[in-house]
XYZ file of C-alpha atoms in Angstrom:
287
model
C 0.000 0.000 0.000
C 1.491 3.489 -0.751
C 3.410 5.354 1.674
C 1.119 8.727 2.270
C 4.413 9.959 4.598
C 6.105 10.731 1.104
C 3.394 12.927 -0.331
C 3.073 16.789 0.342
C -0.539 16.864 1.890
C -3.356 18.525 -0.229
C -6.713 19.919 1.054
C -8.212 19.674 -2.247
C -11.172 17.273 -2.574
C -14.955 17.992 -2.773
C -18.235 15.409 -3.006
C -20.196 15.838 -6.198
C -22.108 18.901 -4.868
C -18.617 20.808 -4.396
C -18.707 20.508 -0.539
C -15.332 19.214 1.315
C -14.302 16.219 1.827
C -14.442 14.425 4.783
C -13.436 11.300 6.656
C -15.549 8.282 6.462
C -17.304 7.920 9.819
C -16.676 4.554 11.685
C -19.049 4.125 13.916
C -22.355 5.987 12.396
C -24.835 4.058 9.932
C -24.987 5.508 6.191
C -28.177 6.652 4.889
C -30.427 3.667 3.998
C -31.757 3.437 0.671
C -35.361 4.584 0.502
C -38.183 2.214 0.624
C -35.653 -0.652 0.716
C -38.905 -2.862 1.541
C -36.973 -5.195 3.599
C -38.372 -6.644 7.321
C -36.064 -8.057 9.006
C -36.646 -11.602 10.964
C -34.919 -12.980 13.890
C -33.312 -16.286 14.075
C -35.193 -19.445 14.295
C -35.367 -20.599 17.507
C -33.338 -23.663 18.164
C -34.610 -24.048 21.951
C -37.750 -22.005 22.223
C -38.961 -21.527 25.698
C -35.576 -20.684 27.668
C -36.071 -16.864 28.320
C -33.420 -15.079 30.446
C -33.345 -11.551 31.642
C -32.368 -8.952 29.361
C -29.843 -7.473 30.647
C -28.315 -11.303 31.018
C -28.872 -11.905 27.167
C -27.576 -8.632 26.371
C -23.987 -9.309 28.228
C -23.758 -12.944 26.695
C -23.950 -11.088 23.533
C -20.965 -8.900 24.128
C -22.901 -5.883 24.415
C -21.648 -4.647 27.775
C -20.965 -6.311 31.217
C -24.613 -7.291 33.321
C -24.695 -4.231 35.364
C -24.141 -1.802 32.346
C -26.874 -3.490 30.730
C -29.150 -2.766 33.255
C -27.996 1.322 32.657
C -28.794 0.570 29.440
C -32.313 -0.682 29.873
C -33.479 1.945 32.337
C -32.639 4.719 30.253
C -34.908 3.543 27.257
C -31.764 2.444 24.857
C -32.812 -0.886 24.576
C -35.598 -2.074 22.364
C -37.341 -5.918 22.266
C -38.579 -6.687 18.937
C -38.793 -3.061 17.652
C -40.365 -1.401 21.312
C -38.856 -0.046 24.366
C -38.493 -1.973 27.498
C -37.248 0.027 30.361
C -38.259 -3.156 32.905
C -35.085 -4.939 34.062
C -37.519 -7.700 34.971
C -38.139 -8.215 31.384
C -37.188 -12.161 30.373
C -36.388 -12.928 26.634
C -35.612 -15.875 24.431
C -32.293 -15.466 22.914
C -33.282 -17.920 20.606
C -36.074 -15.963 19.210
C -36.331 -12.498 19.915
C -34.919 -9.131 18.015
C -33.071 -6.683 20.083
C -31.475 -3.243 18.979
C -29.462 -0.993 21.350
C -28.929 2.632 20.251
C -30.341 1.886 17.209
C -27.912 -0.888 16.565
C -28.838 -4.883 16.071
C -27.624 -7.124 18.701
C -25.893 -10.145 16.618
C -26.442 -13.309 19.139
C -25.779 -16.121 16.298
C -22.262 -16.654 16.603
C -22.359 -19.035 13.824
C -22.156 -15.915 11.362
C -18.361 -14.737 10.376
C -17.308 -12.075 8.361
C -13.601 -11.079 8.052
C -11.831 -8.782 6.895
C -8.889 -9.874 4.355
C -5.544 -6.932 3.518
C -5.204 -8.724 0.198
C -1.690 -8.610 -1.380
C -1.443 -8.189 -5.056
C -0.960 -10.976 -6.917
C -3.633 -12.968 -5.318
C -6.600 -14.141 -6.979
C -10.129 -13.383 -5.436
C -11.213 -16.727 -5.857
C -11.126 -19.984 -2.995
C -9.892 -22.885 -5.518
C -7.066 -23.787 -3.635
C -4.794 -22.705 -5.790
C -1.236 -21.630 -4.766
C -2.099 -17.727 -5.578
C -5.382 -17.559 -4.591
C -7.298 -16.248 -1.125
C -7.254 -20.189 0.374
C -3.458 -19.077 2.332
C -4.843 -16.467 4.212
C -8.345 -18.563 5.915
C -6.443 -21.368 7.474
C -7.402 -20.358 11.210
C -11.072 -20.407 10.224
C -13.417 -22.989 10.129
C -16.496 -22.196 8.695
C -16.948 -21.953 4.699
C -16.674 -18.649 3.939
C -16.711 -17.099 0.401
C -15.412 -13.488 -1.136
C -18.068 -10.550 -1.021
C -17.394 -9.287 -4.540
C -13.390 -9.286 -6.194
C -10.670 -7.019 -6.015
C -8.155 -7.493 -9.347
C -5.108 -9.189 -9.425
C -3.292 -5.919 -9.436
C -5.274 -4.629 -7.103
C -4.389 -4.608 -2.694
C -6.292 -3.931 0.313
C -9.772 -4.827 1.748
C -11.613 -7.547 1.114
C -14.853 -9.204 2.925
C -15.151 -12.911 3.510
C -18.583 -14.058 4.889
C -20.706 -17.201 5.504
C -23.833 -14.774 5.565
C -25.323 -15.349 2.082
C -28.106 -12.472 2.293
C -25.315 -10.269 3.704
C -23.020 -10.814 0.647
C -25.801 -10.703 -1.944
C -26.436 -6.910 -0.037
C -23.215 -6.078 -0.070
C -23.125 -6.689 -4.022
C -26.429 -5.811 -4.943
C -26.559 -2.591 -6.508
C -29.877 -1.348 -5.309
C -28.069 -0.513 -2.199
C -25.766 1.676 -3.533
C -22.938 0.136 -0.442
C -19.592 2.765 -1.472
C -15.962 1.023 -1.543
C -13.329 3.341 -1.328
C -9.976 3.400 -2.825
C -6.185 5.018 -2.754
C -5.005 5.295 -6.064
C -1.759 6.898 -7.377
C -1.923 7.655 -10.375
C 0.642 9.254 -13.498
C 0.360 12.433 -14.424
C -1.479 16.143 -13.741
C -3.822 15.609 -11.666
C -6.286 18.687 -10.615
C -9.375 19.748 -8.986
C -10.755 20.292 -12.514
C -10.075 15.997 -13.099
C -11.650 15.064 -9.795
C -14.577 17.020 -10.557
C -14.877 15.648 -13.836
C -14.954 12.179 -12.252
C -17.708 13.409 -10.120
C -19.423 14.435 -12.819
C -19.227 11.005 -14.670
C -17.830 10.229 -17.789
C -19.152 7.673 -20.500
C -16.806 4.331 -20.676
C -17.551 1.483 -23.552
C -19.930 -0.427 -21.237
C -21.784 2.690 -20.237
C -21.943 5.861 -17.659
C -19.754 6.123 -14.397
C -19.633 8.432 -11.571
C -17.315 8.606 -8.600
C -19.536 9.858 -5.171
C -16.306 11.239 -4.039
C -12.917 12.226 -5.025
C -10.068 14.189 -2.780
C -6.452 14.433 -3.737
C -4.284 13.527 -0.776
C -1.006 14.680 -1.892
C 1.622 14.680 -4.668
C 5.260 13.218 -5.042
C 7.250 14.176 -8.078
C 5.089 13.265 -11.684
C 2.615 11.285 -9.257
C -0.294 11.705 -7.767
C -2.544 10.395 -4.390
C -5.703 10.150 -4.474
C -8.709 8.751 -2.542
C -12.124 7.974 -4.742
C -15.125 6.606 -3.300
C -17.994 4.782 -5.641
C -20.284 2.294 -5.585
C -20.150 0.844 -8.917
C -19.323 -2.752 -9.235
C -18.281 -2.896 -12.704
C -15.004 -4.253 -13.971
C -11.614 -2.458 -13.301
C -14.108 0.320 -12.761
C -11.750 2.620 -10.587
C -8.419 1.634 -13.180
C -10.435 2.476 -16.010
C -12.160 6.014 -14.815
C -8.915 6.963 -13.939
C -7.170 5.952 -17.196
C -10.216 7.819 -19.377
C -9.254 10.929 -17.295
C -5.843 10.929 -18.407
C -4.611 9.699 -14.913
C -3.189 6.035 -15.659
C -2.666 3.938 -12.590
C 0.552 3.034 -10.692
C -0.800 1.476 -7.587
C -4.171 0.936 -5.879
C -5.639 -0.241 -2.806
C -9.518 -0.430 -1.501
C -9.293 1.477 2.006
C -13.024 0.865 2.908
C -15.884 -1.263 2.145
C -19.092 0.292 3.349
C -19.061 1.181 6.780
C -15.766 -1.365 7.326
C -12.484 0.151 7.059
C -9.287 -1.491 6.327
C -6.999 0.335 9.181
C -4.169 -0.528 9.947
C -4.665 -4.264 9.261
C -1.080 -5.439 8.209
C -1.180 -6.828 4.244
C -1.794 -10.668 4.339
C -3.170 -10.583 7.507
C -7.479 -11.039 8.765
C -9.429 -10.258 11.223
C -12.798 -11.230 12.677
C -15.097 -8.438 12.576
C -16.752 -7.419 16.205
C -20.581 -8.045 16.724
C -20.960 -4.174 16.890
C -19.187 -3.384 13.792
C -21.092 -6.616 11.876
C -24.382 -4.787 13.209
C -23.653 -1.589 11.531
C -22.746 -3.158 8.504
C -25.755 -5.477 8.321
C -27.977 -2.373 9.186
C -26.599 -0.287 6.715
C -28.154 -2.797 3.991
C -31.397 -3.316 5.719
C -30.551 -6.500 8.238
């Protein structure tokens, strides 16, 4: 991934309505697509009948210890199956009930794994078992997982792994619009008049594309940094916007995948993602 510490740092980068750029937030949801018409179910019970106090089921589920639970109840954060229950007498089935806290759903089914992969280049986005594909890097995990969408060859940086079929097919759809974000350097002048031309769209042989957002980061001799954030799905999409722009790239890396960012995850390595930052992801497509 490229070194930002050689770059001299640029302010220049606006979203398509001119405004400044700005960080992607961590922790808040992204807007949810209007009307999505999606109603979300909770698990099957596999043991219906076994309720437990909330606050108990909360803390199993990683939410907070027992006695911040109970904080959490009182003050109205907690809601049972879409309503608020303020009664730390309250008993649930973990088996079969929703819960949200701040908004946020409580994942109990611990059978569900998604990872995050720092894919090298030179590795195939495919599970064959080939030598140079992403089979090297899952050999701590058990559960069949597969690859939420590609990243080239060429190409480093995040990439989701999931058993959660419904969560993947989200995550790909486009109807739900889910932004991947990208560091490219790229050859060549670069300006404020190319991003904006990017966030304008331009017309490519299979059709019209658009970046949401574009910011230069900074500039090192006859190169260029800079971040672009879209949620098209098409080929070499990001290589090939760049290219028709006159802004061929050297080097490129996805930095975020909806609301998961890559951080400082070292390349080759994966991680598990927590129960609160799977919630916000399967929230932000409707789960």
């Amino acid at each position: 991934m490229t070194d930002l510490s050689s770059y001299q740092e640029s302010d220049e980068g606006t979203d398509r309505q001119g405004r400044p750029a700005d960080k992607i937030p961590l922790a808040p949801m992204p807007p949810r697509r209007k009307n999505p018409q999606v109603v979300a179910k909770p698990q099957a019970a596999t043991e219906s009948g076994k309720e437990e106090r909330l606050q108990k089921v909360l803390a199993a589920a990683g939410v907070a210890s027992r006695r911040a639970c109970e904080k959490l109840i009182v003050s109205g954060r907690v809601k049972v199956n879409g309503k608020v229950v303020r009664e730390l007498g309250t008993k649930v089935d973990p088996n079969q009930v929703m819960l949200h806290v701040d908004g946020q759903l409580v994942i109990m089914d611990d059978s569900r794994v998604t990872i995050a992969l720092n894919k090298p280049t030179g590795v195939e986005s495919s599970l064959r078992g080939d030598p140079h594909d992403l089979t090297q890097f899952l050999t701590d995990y058990r559960e069949r997982l597969f690859h939420v969408g590609r990243l080239d060859v060429d190409t480093s940086g995040l990439l989701l792994l999931t058993n959660d079929g419904e969560l993947a097919n989200r995550l790909t759809h486009p109807s739900w619009e889910v932004p991947k974000t990208y560091l490219a350097t790229v050859k060549g002048k670069f300006t404020g008049k190319t991003a904006q031309e990017l966030r304008s769209g331009i017309m490519l042989e299979d059709g019209f594309a658009q970046a949401d957002r574009v910011s230069i980061k900074g500039t090192h001799g006859g190169l260029t940094l800079v971040e672009i954030e879209l949620h098209l799905g098409r080929n070499r999409i990001v290589r090939r916007m760049l290219e028709e722009v006159g802004a061929p790239v050297m080097e490129l890396s996805r930095i975020a995948h909806g609301t998961v960012k890559l951080g400082t995850l070292p390349l080759g390595a994966t991680r598990r993602l927590s129960k609160p930052e799977l919630s916000v992801l399967m929230q932000s497509v409707g789960l």
